[in-house]
JSON list of C-alpha atoms in Angstrom, two decimals:
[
{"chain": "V", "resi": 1, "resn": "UNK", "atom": "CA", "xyz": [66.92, 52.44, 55.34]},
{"chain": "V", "resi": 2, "resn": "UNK", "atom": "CA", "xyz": [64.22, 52.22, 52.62]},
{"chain": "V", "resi": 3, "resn": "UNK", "atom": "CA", "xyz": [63.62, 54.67, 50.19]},
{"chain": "V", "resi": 4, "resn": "UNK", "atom": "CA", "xyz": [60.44, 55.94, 50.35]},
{"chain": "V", "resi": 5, "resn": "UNK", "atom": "CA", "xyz": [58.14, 58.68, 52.18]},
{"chain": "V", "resi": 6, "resn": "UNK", "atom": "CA", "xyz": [56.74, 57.60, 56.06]},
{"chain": "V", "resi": 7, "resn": "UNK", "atom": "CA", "xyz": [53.32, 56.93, 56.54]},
{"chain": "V", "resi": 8, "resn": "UNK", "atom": "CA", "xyz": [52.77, 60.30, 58.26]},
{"chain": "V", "resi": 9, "resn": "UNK", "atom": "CA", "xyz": [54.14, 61.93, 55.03]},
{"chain": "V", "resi": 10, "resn": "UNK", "atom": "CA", "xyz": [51.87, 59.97, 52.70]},
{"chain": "V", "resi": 11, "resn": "UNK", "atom": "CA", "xyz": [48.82, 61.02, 54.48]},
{"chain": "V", "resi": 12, "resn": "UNK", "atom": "CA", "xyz": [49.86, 64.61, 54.38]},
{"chain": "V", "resi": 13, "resn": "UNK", "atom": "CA", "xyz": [50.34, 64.81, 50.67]},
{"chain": "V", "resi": 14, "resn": "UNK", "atom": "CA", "xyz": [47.27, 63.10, 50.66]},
{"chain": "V", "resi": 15, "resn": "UNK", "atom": "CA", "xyz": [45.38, 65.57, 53.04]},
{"chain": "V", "resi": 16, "resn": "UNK", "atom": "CA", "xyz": [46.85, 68.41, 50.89]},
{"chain": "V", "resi": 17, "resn": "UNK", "atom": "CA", "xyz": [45.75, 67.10, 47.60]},
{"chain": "V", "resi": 18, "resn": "UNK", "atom": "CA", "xyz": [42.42, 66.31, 48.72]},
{"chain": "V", "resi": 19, "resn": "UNK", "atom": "CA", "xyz": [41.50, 69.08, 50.77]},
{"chain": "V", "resi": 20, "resn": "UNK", "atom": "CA", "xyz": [42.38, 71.84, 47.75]},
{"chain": "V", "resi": 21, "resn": "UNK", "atom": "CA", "xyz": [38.98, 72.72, 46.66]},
{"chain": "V", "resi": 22, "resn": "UNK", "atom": "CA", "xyz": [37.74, 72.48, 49.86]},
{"chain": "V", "resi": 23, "resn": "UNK", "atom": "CA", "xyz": [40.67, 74.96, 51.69]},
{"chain": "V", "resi": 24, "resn": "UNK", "atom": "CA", "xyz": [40.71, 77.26, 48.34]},
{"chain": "V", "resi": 25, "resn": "UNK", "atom": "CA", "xyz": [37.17, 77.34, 46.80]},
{"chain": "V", "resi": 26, "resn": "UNK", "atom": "CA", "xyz": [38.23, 75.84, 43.58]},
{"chain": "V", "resi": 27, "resn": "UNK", "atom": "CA", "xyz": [39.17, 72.70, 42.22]},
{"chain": "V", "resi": 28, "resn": "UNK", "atom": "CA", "xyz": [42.55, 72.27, 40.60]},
{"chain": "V", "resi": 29, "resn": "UNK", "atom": "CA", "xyz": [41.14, 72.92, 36.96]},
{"chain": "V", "resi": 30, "resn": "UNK", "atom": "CA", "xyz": [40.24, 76.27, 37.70]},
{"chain": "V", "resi": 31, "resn": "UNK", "atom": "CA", "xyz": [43.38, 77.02, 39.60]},
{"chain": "V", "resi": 32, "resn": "UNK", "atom": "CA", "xyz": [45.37, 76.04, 36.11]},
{"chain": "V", "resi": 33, "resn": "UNK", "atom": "CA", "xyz": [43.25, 78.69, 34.39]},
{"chain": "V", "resi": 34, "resn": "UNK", "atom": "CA", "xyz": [44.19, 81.14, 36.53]},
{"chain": "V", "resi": 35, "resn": "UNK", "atom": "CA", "xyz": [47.54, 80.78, 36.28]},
{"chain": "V", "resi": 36, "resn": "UNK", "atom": "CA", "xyz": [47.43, 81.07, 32.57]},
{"chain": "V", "resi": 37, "resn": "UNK", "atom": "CA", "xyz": [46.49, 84.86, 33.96]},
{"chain": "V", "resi": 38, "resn": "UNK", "atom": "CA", "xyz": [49.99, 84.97, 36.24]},
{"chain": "V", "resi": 39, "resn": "UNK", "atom": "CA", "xyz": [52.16, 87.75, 35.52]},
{"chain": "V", "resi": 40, "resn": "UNK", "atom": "CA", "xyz": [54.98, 85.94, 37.16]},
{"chain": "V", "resi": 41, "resn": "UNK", "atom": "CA", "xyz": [57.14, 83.32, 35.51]},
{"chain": "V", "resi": 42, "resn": "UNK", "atom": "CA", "xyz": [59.35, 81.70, 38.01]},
{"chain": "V", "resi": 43, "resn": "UNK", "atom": "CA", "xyz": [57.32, 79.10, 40.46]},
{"chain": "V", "resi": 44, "resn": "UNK", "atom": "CA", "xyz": [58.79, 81.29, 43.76]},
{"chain": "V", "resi": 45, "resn": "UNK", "atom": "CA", "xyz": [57.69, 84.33, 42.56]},
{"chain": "V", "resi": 46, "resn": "UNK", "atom": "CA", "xyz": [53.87, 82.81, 41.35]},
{"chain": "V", "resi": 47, "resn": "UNK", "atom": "CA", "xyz": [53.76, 81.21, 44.48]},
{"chain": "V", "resi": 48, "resn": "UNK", "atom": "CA", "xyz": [54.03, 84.42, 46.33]},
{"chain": "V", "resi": 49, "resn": "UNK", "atom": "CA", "xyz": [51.27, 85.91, 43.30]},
{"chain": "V", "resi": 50, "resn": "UNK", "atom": "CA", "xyz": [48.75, 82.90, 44.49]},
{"chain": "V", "resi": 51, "resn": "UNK", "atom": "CA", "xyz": [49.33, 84.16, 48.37]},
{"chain": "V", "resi": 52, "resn": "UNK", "atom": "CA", "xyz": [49.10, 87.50, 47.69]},
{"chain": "V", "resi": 53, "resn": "UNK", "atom": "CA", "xyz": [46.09, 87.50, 45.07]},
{"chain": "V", "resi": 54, "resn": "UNK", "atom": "CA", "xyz": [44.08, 85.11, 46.46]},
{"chain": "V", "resi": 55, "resn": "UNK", "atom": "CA", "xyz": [45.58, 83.59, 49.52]},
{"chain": "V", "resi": 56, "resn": "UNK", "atom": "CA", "xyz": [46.70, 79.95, 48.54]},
{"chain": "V", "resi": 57, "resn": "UNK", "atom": "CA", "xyz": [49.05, 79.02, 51.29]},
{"chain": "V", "resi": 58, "resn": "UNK", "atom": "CA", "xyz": [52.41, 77.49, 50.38]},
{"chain": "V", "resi": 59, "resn": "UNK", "atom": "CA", "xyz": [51.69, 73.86, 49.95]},
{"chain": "V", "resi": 60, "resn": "UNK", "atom": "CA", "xyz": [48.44, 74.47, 48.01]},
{"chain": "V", "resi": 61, "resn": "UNK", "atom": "CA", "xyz": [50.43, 76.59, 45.27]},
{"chain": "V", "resi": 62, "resn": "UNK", "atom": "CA", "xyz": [53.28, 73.73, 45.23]},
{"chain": "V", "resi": 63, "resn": "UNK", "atom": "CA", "xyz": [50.28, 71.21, 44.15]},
{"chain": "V", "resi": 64, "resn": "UNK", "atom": "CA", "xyz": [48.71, 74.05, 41.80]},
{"chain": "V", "resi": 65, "resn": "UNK", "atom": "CA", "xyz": [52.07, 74.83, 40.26]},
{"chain": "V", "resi": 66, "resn": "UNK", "atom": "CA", "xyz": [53.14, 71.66, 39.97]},
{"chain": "V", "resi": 67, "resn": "UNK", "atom": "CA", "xyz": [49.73, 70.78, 37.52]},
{"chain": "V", "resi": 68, "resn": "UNK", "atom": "CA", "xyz": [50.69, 74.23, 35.56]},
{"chain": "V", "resi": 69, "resn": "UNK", "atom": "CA", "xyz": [54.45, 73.43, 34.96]},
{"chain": "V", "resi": 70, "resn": "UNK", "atom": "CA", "xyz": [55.46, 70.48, 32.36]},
{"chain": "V", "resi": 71, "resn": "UNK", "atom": "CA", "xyz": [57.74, 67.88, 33.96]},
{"chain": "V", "resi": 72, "resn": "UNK", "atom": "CA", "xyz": [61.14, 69.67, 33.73]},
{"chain": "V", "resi": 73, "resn": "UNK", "atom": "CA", "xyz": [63.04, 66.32, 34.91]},
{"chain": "V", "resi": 74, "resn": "UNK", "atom": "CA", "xyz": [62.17, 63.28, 37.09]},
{"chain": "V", "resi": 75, "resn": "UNK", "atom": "CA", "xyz": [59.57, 63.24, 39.43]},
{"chain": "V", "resi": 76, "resn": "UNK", "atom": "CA", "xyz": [58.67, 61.94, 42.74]},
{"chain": "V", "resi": 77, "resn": "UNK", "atom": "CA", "xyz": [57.48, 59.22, 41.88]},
{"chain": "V", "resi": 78, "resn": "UNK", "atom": "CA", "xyz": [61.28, 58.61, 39.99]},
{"chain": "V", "resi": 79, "resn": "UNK", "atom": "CA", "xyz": [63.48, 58.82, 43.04]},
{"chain": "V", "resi": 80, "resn": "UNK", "atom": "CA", "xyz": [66.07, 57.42, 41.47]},
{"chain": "V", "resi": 81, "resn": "UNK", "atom": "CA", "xyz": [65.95, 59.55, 38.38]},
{"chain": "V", "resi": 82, "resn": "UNK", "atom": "CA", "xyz": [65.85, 62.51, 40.75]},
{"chain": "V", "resi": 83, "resn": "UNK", "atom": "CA", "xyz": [68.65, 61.20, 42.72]},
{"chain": "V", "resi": 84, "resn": "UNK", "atom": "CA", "xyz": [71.14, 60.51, 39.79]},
{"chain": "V", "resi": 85, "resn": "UNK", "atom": "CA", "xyz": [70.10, 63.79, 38.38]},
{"chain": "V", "resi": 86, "resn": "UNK", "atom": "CA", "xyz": [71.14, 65.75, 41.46]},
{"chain": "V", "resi": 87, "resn": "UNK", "atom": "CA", "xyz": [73.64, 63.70, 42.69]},
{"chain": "V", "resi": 88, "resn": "UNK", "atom": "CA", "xyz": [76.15, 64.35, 39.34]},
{"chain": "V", "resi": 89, "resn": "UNK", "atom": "CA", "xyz": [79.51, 65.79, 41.21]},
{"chain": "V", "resi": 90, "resn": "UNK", "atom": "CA", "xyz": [81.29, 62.66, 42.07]},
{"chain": "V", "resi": 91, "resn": "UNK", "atom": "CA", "xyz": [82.93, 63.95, 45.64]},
{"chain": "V", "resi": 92, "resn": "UNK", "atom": "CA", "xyz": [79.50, 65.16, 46.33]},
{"chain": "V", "resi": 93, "resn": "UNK", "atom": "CA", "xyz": [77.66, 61.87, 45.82]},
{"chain": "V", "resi": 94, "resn": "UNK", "atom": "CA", "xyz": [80.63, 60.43, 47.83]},
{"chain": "V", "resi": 95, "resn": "UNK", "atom": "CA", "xyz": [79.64, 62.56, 50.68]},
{"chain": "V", "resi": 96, "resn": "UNK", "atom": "CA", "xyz": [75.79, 61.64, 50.06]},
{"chain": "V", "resi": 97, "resn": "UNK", "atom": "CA", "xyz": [76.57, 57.84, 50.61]},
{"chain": "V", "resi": 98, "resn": "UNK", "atom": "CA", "xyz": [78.26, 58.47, 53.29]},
{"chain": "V", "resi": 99, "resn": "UNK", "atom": "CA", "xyz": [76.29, 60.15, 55.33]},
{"chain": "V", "resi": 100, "resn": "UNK", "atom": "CA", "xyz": [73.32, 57.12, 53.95]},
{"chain": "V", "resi": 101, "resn": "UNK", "atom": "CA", "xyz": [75.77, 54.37, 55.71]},
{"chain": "V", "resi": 102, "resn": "UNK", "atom": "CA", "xyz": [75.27, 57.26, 58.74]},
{"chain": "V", "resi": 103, "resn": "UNK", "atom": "CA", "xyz": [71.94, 56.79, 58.21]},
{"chain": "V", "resi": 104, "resn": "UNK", "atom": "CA", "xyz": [71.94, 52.96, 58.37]},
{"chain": "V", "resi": 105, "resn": "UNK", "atom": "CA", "xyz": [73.36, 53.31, 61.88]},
{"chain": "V", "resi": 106, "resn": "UNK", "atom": "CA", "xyz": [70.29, 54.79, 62.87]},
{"chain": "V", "resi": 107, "resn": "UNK", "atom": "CA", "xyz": [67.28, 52.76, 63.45]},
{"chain": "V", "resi": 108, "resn": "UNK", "atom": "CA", "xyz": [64.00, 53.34, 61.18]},
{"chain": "V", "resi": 109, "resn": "UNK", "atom": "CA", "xyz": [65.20, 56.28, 59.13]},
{"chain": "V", "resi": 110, "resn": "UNK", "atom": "CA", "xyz": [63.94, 56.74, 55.49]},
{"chain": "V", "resi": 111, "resn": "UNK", "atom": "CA", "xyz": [65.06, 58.50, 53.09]},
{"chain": "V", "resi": 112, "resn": "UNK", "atom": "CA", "xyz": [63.32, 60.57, 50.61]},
{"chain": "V", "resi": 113, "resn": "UNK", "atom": "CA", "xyz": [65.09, 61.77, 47.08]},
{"chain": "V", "resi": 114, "resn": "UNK", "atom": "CA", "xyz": [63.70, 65.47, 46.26]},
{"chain": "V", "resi": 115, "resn": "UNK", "atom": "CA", "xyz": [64.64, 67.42, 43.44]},
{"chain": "V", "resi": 116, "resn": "UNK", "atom": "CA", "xyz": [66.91, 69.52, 45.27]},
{"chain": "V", "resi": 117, "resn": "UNK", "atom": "CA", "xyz": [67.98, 67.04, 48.45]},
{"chain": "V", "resi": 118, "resn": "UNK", "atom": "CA", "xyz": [67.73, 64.52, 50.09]},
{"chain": "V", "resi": 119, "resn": "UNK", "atom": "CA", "xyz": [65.41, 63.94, 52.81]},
{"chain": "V", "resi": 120, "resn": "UNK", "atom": "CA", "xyz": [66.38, 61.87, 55.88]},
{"chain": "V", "resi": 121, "resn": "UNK", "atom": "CA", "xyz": [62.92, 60.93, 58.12]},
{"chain": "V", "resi": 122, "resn": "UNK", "atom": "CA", "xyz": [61.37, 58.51, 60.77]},
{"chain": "V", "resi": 123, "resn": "UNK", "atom": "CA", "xyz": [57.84, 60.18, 61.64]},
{"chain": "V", "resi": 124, "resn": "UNK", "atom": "CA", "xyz": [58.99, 63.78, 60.51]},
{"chain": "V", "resi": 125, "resn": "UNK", "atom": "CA", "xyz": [62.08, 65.01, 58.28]},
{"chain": "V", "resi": 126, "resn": "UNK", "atom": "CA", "xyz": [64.74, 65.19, 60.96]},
{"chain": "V", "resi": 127, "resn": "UNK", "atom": "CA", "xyz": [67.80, 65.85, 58.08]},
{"chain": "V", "resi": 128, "resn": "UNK", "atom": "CA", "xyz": [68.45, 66.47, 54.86]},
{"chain": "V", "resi": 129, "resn": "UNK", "atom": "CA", "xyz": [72.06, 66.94, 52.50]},
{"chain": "V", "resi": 130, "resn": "UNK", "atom": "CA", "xyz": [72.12, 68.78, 49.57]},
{"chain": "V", "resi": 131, "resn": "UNK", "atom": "CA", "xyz": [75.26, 69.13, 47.04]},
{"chain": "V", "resi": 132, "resn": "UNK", "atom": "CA", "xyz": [77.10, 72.06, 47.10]},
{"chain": "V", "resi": 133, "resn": "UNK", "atom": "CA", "xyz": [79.50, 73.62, 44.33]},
{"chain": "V", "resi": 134, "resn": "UNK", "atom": "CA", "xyz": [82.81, 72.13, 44.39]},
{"chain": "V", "resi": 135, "resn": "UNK", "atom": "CA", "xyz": [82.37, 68.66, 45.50]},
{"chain": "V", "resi": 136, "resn": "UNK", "atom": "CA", "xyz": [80.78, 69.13, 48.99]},
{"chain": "V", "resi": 137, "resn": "UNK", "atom": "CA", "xyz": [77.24, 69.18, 50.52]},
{"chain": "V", "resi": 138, "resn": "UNK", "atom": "CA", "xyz": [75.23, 70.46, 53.22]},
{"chain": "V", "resi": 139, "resn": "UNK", "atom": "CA", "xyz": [73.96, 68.79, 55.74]},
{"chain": "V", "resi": 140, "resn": "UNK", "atom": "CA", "xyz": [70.82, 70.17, 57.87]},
{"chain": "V", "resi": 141, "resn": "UNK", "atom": "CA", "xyz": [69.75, 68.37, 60.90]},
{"chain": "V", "resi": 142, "resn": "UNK", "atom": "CA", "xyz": [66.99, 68.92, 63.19]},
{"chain": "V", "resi": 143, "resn": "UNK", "atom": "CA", "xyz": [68.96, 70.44, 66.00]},
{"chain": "V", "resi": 144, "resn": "UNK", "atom": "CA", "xyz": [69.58, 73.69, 67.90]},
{"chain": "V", "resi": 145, "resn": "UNK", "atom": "CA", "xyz": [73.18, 74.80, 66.84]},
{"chain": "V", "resi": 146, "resn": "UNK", "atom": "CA", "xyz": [74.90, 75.18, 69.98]},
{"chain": "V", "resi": 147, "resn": "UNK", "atom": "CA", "xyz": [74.83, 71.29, 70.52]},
{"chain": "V", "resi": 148, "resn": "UNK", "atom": "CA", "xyz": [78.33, 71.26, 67.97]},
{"chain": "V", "resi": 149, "resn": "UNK", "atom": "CA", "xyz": [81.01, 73.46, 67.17]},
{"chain": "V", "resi": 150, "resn": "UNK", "atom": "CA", "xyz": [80.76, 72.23, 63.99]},
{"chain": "V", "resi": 151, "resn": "UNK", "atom": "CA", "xyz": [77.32, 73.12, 63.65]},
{"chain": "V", "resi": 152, "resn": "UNK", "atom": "CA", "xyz": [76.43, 76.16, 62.73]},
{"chain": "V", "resi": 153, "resn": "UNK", "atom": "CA", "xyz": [72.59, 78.39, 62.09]},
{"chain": "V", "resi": 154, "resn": "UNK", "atom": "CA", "xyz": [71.24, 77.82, 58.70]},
{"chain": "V", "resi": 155, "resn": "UNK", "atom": "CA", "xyz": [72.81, 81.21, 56.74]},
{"chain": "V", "resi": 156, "resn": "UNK", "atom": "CA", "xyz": [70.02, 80.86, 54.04]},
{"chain": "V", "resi": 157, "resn": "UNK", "atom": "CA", "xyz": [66.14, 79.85, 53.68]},
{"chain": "V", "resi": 158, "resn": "UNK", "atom": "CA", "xyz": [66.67, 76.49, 52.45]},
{"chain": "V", "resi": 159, "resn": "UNK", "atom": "CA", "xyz": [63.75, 74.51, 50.80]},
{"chain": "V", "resi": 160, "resn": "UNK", "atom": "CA", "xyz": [64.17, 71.75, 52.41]},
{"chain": "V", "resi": 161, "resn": "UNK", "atom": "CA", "xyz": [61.69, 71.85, 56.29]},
{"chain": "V", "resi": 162, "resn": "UNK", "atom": "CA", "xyz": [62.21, 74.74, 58.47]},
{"chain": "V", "resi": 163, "resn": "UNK", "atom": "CA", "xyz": [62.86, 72.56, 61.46]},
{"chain": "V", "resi": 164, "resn": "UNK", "atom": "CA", "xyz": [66.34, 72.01, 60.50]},
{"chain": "V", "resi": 165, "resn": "UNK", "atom": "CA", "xyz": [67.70, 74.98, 61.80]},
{"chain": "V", "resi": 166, "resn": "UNK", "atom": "CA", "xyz": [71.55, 73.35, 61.88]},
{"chain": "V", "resi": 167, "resn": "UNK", "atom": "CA", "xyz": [73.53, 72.89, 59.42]},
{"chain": "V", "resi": 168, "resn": "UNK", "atom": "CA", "xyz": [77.25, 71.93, 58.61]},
{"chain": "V", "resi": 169, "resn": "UNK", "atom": "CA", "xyz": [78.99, 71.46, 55.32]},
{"chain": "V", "resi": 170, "resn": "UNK", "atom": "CA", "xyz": [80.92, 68.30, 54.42]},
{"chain": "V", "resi": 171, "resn": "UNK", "atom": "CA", "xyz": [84.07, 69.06, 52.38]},
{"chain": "V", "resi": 172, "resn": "UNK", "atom": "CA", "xyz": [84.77, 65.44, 51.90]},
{"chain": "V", "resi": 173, "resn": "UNK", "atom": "CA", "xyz": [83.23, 61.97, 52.63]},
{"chain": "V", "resi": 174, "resn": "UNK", "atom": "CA", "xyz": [85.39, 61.32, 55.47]},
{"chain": "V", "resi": 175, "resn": "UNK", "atom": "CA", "xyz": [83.81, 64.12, 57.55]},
{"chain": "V", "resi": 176, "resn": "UNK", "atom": "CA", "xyz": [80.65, 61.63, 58.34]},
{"chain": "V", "resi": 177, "resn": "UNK", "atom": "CA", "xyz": [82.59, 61.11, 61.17]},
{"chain": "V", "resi": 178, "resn": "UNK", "atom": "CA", "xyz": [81.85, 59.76, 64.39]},
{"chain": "V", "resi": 179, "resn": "UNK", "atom": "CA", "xyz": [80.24, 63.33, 65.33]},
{"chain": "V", "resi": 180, "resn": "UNK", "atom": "CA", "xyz": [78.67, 63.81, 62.35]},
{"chain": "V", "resi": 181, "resn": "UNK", "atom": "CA", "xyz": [76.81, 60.12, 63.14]},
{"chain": "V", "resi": 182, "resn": "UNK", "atom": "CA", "xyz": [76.49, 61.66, 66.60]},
{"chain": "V", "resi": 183, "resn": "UNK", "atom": "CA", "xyz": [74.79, 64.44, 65.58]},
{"chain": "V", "resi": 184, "resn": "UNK", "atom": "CA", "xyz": [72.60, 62.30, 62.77]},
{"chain": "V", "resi": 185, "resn": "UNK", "atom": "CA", "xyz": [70.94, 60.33, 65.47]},
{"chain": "V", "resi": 186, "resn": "UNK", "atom": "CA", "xyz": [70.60, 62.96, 68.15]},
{"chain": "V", "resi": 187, "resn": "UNK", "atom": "CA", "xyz": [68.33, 64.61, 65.43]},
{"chain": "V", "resi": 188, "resn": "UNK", "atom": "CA", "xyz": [66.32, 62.03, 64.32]},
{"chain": "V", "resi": 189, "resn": "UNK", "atom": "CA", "xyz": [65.49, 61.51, 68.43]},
{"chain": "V", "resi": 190, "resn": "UNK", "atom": "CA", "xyz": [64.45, 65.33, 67.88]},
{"chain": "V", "resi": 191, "resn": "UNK", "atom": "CA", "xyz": [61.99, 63.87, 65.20]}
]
């Protein structure tokens, strides 16, 4: 498993970052200027202001937002930064390498660090874990629920890709079970 994004995921960041001016009508200078003229202060809610003011779809306002906002930790291009910075909880970050020697198993995965999870991908993300309060961590997968009675419908919009629709929280490391691996590679032949 290598730490990085795919090639498909390289030329979509790519794809996004060059086609701004051309999808928006203004290079990213401008777009900095006008959010000097935001009203909102939290990055959800002037996301939603660039939609509803002038129609910037989602992944434009990440890239404008992301030129407006100071580095407020480790960036992408610091995945290990990122990961030691999310990963603090020791039972949780138990649970994360767990479910990486899960991801071992499976052949050509990658794995991503994001500020807020991490990403689990061959082609397309297929899973990602995220810590949760208390020691644990949730696991989404790229699966229709109904496969595993231990799966269950994601209860919240998570920011991680909306093609992980099940998800299951790990209590403890040793729940990367033999199901859970199950599971892990059934969704990544989903991706």
């Amino acid at each position: 498993m290598t730490a990085v994004l795919t090639e498909r995921q390289k030329k979509w960041f790519a794809t996004v970052q060059a086609n701004l001016e051309k999808n928006t009508g203004k290079p990213l200078a401008d777009w900095v200027t006008i959010m000097k003229t935001c009203p909102e202060t939290g990055p959800r809610a002037q996301a939603a202001w660039l939609k509803a003011e002038y129609g910037v779809g989602q992944n434009h306002a990440a890239q404008i937002l992301d030129a407006c906002r100071p580095a407020d930790g480790p960036g992408w291009d610091e995945p290990e930064a990122l990961r030691v910075a999310l990963w603090k909880d020791a039972a949780s970050l138990a649970i994360l390498e767990a479910v990486e020697r899960v991801a071992d198993g499976v052949e050509g995965v990658i794995a991503g660090q994001r500020k807020g999870y991490t990403s689990f991908s061959r082609s397309v993300q297929f899973a990602a874990l995220r810590p949760l309060k208390g020691g644990r961590a949730l696991l989404g997968l790229k699966l229709l629920p109904e496969v595993s009675p231990r799966l269950s419908s994601s209860a919240r919009r998570e920011s991680w890709s909306e093609r992980l629709t099940a998800t299951v929280e790990l209590d403890a490391a040793d729940q990367a079970d033999a199901e859970i691996s199950r599971l892990f590679a059934q969704a990544a032949d989903n991706g």
